[in-house]
Coordinates of N, CA, C and O in Angstrom, one line a residue:
X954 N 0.8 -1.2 0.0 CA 0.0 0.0 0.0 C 0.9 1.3 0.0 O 0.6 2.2 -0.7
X955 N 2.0 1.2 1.0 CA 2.7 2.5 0.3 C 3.5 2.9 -0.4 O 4.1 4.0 -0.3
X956 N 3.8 1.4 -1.4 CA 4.8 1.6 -2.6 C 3.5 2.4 -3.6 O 3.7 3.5 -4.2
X957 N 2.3 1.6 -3.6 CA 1.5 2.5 -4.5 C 1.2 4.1 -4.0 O 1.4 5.1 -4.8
X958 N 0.7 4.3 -2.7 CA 0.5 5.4 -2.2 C 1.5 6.7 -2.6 O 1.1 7.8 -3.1
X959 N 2.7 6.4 -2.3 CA 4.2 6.9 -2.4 C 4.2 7.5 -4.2 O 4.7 8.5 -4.5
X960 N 3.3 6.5 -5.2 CA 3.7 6.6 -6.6 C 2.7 7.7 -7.0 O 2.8 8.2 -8.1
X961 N 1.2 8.0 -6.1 CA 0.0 8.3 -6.1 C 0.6 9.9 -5.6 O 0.6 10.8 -6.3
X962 N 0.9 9.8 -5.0 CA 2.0 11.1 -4.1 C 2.5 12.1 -5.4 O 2.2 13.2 -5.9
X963 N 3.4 10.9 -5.7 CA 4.5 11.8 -7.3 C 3.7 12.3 -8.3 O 3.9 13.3 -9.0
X964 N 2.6 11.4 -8.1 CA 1.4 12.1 -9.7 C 1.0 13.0 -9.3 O 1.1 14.0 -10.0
X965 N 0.1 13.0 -7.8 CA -0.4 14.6 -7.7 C 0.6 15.7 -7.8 O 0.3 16.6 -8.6
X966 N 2.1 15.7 -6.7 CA 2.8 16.7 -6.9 C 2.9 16.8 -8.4 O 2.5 17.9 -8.7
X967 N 3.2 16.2 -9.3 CA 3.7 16.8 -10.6 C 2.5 17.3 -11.3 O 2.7 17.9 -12.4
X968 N 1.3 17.1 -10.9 CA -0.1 17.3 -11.9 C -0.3 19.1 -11.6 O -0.6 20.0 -12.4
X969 N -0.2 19.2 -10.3 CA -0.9 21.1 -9.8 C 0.5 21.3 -8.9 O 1.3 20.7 -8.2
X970 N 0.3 22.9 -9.5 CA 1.3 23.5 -8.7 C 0.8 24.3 -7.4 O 1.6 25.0 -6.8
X971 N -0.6 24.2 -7.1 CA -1.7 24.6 -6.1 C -2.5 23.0 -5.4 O -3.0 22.0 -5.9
X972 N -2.4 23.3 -4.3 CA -3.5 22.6 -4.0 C -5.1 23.4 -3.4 O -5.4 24.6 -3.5
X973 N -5.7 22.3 -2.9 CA -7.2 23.0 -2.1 C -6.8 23.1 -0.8 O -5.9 22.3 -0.4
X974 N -7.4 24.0 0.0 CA -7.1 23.6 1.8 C -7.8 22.6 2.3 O -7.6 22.3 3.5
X975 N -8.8 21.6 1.5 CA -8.9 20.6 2.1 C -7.8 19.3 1.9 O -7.8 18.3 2.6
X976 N -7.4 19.4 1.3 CA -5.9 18.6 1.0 C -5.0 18.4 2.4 O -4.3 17.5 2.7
X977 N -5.2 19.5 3.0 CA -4.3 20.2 4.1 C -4.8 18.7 5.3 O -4.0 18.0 5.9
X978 N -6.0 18.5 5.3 CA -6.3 17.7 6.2 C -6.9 16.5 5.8 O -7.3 16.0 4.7
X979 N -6.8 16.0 7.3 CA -7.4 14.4 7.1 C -8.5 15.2 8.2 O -8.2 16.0 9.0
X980 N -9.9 14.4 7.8 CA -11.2 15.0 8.2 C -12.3 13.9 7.7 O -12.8 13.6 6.6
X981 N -12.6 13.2 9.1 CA -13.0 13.3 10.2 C -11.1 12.5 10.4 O -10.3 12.2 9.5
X982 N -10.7 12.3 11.6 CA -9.4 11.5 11.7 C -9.8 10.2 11.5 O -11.0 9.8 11.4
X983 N -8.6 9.4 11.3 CA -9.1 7.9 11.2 C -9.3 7.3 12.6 O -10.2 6.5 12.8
X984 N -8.6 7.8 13.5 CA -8.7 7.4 15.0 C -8.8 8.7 15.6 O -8.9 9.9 15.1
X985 N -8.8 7.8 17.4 CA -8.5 9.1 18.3 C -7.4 9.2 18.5 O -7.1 10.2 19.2
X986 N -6.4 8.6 18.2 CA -5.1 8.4 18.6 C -4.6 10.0 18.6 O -5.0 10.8 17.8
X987 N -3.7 10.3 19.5 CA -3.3 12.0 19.5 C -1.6 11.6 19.0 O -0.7 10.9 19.5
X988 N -1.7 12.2 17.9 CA -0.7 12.3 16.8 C -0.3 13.3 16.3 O -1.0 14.3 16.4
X989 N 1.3 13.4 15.6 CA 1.9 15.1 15.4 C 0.6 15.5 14.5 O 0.1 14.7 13.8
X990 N 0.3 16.8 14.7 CA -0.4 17.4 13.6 C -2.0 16.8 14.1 O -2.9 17.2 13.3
X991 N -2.3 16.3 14.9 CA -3.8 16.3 15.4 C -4.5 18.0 15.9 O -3.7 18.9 16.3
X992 N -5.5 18.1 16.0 CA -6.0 19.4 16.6 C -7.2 18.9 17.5 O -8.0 18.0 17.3
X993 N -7.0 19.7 18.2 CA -7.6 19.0 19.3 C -8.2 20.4 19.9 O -7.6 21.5 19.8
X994 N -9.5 20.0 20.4 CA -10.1 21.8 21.0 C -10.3 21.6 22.9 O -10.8 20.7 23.7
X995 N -9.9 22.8 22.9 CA -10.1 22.5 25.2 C -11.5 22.9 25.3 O -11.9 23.7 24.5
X996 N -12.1 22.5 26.2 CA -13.2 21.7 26.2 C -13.8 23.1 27.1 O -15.0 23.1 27.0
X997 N -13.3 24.3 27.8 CA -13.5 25.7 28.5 C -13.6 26.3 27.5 O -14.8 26.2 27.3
X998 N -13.2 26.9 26.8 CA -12.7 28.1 26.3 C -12.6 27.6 24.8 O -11.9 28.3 24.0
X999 N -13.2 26.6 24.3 CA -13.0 26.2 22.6 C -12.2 26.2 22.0 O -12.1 25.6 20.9
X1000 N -11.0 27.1 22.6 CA -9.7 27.3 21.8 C -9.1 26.0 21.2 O -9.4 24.9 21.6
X1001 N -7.9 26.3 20.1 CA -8.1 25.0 19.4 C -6.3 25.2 19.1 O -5.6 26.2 18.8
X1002 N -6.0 23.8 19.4 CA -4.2 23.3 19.4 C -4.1 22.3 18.8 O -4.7 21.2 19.1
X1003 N -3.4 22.4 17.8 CA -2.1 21.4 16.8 C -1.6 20.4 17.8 O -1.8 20.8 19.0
X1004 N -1.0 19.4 17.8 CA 0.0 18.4 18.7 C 1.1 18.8 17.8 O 1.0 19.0 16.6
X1005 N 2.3 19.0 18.6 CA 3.6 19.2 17.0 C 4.6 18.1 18.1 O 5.8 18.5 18.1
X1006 N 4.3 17.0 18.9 CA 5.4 16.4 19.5 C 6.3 15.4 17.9 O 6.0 15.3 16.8
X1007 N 7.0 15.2 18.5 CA 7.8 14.2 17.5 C 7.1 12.6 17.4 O 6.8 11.8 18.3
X1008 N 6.9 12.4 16.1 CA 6.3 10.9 16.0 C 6.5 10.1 16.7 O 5.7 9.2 17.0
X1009 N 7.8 10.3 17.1 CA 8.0 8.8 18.0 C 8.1 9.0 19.6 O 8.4 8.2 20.4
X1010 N 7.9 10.1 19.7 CA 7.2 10.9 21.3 C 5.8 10.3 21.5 O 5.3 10.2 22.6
X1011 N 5.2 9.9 20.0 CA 3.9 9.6 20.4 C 3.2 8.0 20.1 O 2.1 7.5 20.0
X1012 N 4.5 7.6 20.0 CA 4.3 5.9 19.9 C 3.8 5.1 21.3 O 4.6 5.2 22.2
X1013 N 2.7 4.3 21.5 CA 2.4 4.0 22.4 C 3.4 2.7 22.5 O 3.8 2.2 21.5
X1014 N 3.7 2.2 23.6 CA 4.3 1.5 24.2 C 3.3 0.1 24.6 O 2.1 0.1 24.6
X1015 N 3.8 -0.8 25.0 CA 3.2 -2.2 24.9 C 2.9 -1.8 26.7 O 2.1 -2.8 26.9
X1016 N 3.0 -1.2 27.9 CA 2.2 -1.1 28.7 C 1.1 0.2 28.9 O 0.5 0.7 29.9
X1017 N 1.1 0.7 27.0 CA 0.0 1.6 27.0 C 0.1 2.9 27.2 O -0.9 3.5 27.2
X1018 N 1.3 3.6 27.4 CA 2.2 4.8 27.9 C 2.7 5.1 26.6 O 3.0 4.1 25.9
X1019 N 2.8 6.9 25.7 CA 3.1 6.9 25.0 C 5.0 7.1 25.4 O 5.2 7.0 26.6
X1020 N 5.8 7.1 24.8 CA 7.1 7.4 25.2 C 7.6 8.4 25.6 O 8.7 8.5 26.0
X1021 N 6.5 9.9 25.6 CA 6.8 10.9 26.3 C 6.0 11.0 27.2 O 5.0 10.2 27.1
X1022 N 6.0 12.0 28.3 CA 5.2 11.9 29.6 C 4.4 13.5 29.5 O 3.8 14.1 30.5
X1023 N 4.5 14.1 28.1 CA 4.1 15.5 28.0 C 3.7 15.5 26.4 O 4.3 15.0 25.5
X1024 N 2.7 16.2 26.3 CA 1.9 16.3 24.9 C 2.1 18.2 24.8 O 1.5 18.9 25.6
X1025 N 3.0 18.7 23.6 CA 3.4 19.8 23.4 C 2.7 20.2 22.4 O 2.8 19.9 21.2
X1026 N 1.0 21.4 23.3 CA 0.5 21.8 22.0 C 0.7 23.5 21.6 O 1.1 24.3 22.5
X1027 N 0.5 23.8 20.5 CA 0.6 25.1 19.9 C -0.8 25.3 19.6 O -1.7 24.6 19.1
X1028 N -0.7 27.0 20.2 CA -2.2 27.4 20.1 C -2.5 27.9 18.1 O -1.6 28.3 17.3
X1029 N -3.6 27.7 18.1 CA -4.1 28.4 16.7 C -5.1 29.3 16.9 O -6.3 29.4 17.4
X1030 N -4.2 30.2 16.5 CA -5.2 31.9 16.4 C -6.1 31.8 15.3 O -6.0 31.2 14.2
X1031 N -7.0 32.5 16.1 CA -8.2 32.8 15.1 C -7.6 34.0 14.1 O -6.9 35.0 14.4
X1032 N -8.0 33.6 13.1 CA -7.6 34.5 11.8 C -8.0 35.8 11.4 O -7.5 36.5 10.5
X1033 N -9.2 36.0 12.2 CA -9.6 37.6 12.5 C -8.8 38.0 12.8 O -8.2 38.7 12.0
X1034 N -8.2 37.8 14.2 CA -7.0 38.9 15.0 C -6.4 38.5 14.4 O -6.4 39.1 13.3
X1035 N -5.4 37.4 14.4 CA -3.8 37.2 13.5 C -4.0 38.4 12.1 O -2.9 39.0 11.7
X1036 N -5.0 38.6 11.5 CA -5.3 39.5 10.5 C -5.1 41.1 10.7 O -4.2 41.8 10.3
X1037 N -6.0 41.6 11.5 CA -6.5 42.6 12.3 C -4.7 42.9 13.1 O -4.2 44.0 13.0
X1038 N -4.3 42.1 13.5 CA -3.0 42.4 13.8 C -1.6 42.6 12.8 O -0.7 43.3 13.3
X1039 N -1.6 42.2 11.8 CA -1.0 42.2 10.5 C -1.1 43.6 9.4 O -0.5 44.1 8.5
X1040 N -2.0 43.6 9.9 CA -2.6 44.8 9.1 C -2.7 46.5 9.5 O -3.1 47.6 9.0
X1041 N -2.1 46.0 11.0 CA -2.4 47.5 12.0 C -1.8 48.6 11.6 O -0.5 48.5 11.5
X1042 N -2.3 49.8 11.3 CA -1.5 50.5 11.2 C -1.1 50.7 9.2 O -0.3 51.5 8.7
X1043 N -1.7 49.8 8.5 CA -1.5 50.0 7.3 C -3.3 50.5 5.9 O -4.2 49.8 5.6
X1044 N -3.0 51.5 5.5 CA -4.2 51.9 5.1 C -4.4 52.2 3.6 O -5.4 52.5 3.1
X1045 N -3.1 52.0 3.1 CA -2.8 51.8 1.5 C -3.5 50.3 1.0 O -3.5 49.3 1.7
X1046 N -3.9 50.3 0.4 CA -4.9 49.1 -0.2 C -4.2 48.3 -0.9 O -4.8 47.3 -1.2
X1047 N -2.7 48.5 -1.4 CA -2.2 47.5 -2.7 C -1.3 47.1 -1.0 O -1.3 45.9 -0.6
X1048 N -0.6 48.2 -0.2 CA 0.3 47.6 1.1 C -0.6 46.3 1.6 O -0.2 45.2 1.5
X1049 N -1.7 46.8 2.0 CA -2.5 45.8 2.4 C -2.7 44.3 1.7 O -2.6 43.3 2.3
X1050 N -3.0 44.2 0.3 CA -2.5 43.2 0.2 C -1.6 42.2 -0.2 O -1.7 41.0 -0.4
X1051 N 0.0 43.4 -0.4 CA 0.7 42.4 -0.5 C 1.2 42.0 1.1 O 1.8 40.9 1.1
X1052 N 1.0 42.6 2.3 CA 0.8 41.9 3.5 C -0.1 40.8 3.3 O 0.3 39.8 3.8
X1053 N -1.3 40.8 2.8 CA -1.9 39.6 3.3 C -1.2 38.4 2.3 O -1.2 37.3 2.6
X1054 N -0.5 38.8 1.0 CA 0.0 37.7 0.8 C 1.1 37.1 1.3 O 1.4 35.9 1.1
X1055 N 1.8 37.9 2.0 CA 2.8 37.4 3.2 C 2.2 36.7 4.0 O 2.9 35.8 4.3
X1056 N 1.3 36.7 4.4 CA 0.7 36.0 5.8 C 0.3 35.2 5.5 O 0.3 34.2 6.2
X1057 N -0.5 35.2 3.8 CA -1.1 33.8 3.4 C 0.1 32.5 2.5 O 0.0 31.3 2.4
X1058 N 1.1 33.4 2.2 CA 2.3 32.5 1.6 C 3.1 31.9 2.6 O 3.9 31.1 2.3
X1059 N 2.8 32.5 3.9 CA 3.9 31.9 5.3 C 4.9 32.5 5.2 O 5.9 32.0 5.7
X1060 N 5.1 33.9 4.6 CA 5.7 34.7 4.9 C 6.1 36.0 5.3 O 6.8 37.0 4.9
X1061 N 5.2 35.7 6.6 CA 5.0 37.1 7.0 C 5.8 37.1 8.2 O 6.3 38.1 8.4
X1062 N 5.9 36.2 9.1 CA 7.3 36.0 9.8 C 7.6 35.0 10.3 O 6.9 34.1 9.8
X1063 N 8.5 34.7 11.0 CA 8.9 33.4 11.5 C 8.0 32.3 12.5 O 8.2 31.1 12.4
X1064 N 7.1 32.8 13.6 CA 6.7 31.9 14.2 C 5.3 31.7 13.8 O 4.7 31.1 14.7
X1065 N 4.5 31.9 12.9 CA 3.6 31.6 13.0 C 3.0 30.9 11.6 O 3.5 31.7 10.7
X1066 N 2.3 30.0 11.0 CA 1.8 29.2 10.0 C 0.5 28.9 10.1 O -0.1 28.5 11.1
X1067 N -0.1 29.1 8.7 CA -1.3 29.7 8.1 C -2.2 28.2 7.8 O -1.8 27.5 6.9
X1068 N -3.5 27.9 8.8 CA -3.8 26.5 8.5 C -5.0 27.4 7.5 O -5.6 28.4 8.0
X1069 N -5.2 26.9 6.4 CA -6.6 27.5 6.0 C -7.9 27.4 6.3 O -8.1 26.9 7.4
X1070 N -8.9 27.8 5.6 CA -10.7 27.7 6.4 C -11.0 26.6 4.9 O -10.7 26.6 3.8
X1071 N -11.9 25.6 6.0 CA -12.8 24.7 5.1 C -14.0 24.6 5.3 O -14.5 25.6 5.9
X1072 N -14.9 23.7 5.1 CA -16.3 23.7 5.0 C -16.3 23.2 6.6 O -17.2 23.8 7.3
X1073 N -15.5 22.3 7.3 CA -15.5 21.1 8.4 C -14.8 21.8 9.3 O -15.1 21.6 10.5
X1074 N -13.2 23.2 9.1 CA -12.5 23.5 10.2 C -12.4 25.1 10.0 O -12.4 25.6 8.9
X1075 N -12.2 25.9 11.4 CA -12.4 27.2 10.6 C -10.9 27.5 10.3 O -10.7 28.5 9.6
X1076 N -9.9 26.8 10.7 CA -8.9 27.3 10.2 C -7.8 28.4 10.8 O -7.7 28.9 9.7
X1077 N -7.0 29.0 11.4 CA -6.3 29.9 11.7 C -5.1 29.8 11.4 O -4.7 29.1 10.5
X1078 N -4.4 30.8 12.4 CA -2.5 30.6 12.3 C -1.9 29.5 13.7 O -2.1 29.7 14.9
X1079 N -1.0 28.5 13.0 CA 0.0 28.5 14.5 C 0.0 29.3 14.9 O -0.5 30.2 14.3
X1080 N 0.4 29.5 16.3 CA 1.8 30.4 16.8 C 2.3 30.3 17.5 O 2.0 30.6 18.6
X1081 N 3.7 29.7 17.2 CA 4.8 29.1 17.7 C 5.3 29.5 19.0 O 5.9 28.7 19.8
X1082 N 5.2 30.9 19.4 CA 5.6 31.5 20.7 C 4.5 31.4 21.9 O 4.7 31.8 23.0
X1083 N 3.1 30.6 21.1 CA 2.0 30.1 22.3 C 1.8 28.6 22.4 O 0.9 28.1 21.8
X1084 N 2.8 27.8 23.1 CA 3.2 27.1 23.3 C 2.9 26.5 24.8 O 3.4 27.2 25.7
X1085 N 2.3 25.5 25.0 CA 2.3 24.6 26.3 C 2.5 23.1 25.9 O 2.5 22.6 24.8
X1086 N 2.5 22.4 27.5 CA 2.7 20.9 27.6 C 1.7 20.8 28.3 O 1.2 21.7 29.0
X1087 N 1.2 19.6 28.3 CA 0.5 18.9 29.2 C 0.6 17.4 29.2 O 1.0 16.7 28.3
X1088 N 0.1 16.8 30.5 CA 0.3 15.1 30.3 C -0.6 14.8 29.8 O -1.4 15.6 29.4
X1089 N -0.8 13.0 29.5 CA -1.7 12.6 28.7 C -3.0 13.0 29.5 O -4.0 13.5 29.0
X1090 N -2.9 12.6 31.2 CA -4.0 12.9 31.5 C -4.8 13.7 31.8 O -5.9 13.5 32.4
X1091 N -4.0 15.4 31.3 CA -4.6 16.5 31.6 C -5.4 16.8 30.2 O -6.6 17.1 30.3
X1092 N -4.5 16.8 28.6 CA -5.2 16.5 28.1 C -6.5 15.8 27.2 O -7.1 16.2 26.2
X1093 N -6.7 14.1 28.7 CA -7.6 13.5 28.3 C -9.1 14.3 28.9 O -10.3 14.3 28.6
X1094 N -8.4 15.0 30.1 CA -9.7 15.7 30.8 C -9.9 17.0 30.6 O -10.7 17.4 31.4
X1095 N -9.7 17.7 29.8 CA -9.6 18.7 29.6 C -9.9 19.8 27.8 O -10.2 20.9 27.6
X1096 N -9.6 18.6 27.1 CA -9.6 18.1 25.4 C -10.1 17.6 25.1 O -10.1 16.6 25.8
X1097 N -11.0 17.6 23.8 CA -11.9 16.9 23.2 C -10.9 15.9 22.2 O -9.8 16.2 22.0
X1098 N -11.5 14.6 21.8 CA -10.5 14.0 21.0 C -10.3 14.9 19.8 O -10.9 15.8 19.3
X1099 N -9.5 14.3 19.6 CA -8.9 14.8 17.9 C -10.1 15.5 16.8 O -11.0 14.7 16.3
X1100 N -10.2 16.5 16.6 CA -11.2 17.4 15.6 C -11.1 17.0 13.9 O -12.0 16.8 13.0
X1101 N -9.3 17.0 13.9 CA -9.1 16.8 12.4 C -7.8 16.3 12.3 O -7.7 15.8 13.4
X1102 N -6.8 16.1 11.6 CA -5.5 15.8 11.4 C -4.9 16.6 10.1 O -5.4 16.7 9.0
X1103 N -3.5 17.1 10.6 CA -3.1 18.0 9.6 C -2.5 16.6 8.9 O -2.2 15.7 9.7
X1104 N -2.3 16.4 7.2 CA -2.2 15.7 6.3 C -0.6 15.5 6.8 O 0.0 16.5 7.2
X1105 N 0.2 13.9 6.7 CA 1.4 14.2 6.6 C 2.4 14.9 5.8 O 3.5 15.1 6.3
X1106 N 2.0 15.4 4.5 CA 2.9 16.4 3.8 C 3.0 17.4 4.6 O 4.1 17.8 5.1
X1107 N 1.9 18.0 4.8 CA 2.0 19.0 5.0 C 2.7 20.0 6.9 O 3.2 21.1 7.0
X1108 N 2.6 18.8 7.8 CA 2.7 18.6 9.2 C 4.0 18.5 8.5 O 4.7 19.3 9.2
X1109 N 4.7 18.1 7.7 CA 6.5 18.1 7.8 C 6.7 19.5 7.4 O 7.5 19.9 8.2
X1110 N 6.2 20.5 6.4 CA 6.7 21.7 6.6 C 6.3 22.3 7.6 O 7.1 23.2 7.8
X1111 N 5.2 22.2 8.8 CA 4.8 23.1 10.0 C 5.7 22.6 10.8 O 6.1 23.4 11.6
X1112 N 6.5 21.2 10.8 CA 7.6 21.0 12.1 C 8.9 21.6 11.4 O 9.8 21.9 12.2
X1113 N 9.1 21.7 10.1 CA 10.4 22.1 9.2 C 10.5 23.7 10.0 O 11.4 24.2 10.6
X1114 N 8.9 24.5 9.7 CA 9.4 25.8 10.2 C 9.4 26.0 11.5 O 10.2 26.8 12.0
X1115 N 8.5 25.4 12.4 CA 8.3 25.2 13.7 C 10.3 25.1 14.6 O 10.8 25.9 15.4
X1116 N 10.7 24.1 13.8 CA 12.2 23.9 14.3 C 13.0 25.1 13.7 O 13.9 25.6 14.4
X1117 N 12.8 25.4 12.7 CA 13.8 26.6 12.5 C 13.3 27.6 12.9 O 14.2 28.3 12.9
X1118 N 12.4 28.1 13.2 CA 12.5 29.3 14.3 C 12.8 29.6 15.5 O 13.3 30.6 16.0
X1119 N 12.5 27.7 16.5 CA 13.7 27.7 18.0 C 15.1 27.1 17.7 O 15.5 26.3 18.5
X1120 N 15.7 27.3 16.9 CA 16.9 26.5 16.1 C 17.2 28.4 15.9 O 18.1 28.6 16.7
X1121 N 17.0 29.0 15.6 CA 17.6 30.2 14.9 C 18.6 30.7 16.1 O 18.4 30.3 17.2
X1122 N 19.4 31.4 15.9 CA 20.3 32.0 16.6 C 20.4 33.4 16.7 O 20.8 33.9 15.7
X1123 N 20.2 34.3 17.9 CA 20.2 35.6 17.6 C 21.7 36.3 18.5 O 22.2 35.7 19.4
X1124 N 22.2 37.3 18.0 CA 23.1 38.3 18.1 C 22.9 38.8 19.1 O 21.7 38.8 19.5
X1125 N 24.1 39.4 19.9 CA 23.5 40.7 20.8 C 23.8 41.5 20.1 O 24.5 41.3 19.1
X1126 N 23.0 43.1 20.5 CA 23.1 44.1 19.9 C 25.0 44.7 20.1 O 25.5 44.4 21.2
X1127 N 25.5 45.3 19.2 CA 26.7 45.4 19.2 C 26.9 47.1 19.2 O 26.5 47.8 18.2
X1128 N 27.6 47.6 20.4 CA 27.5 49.1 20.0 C 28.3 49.3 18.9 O 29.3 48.6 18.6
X1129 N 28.0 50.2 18.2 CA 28.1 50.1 16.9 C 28.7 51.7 16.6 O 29.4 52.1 15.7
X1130 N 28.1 52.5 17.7 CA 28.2 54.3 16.9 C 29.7 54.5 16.7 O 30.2 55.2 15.8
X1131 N 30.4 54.0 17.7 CA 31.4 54.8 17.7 C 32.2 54.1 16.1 O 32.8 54.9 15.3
X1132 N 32.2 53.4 16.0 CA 32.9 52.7 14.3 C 31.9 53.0 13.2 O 32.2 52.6 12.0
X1133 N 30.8 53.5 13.4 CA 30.7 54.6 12.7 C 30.6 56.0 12.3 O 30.2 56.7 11.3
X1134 N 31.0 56.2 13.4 CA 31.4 57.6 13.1 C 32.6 58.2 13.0 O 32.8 59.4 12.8
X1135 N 33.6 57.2 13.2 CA 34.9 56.6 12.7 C 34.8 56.8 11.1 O 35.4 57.7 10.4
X1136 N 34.0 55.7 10.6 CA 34.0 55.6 9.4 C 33.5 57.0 8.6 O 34.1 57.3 7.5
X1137 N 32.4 57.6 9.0 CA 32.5 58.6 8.3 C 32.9 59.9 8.2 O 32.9 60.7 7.3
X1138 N 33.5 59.9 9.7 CA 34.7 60.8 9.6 C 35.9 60.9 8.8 O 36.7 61.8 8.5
X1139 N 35.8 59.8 8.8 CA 37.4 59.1 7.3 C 36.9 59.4 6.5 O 37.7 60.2 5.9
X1140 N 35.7 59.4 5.8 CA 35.8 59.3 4.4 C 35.6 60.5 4.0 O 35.3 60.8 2.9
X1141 N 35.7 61.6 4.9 CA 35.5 63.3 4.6 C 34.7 64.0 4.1 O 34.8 65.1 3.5
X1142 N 33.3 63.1 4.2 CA 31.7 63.8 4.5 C 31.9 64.7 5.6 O 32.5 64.5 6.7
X1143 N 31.1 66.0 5.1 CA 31.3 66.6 6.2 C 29.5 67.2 6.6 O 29.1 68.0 7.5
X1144 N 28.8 66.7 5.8 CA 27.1 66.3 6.2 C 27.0 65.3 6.9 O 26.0 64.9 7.2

C-alpha cells in the first residue's frame, strides 16, 4: 500500500502546482489516537491546538504509555485577530494586500503558520511562541479528541518551520556608533 501510495503522491505533486485547503487535512481523523499534527479543542474556552510532539514521542508502548510523559501543544489563532493584527496601522490598499500575501504564503514572519478555512474546520494561524505541555491525562480531561489531522505532507513543513524558528540563533546588539562615526569621519563627509 505504500509503494502505490508513495507513486500516487509523485502524480499529484507533478499534476498542480496549487493545491485545495482541504488537501491540508485528514477529516473526520481515522482514530482518536493523539498524533503530530492532530488538533484538538479544550473543552473551557473552545480554543483549538495542533499536537507538533515528534512521531515517536507519540508511539504508544506495549504497557499503553506513549514514550513521552508531556503532549506539546501550539495554540491556533483565530484568523480575525492574527489579521487585524498584520494589518495594523497599514491603510494603503495595494500595502494591504501584499501583507496579506505574506501571511497567506507563510511569509510574513517566522513563528507563526497559516492553517486554511474549510467547510468542516475554521482554520487559523500557528503560533509558535503560544506554546504549552500537558500530560496525557490532563489533556484526556480537559480536550476533546482529535477534531481533524493535519495531512502528513504538510505537518513536515509546520515542524520544518516550527524547528527553525527555535533552532535560529540571535546576536546581541553590538555598540556600533562609535565605528561609525569613525567611518564617516574618514571618508571626509562633512554632512
Amino acid at each position: 500500500m505504500r509503494f502505490t501510495l508513495n507513486h500516487l503522491m509523485q502524480i499529484l505533486d507533478e499534476d498542480e502546482e496549487q493545491c485545495f485547503p482541504e488537501e491540508i487535512y485528514i477529516y473526520p481523523p481515522l482514530s482518536d489516537a493523539l498524533k503530530t499534527g492532530s488538533v484538538i479543542e479544550k473543552e473551557d474556552d473552545k480554543s483549538l491546538y495542533a499536537i507538533l510532539n515528534p512521531a515517536c514521542d507519540l508511539v504508544v508502548r506495549k504497557n499503553g504509555e506513549y514514550k513521552t510523559d508531556r503532549i506539546m501543544l501550539v495554540e491556533i489563532e483565530k484568523r480575525e485577530l492574527f489579521i487585524d493584527a498584520a494589518l495594523k496601522d497599514i491603510t494603503n490598499k495595494k500595502k494591504k494586500k501584499n501583507r496579506l500575501k505574506d501571511v497567506f504564503g507563510n511569509n510574513y514572519n517566522a513563528y507563526s503558520h497559516w492553517l486554511p478555512h474549510t467547510k468542516f474546520f475554521e482554520g487559523g494561524f500557528l503560533n509558535f511562541r503560544k506554546i504549552s505541555t500537558r500530560t496525557k491525562e490532563e489533556v484526556k480531561s480537559a480536550y476533546k479528541q482529535p477534531h481533524i489531522q493535519i495531512s502528513p505532507d504538510f505537518i513536515k513543513d509546520i515542524l520544518s518551520r516550527f524547528s527553525s524558528y527555535y533552532a535560529r540563533q540571535g546576536q546581541p546588539d553590538i555598540e556600533c556608533d562609535k565605528i561609525i562615526e569613525e567611518i564617516v569621519t574618514s571618508s571626509g563627509d562633512t554632512k
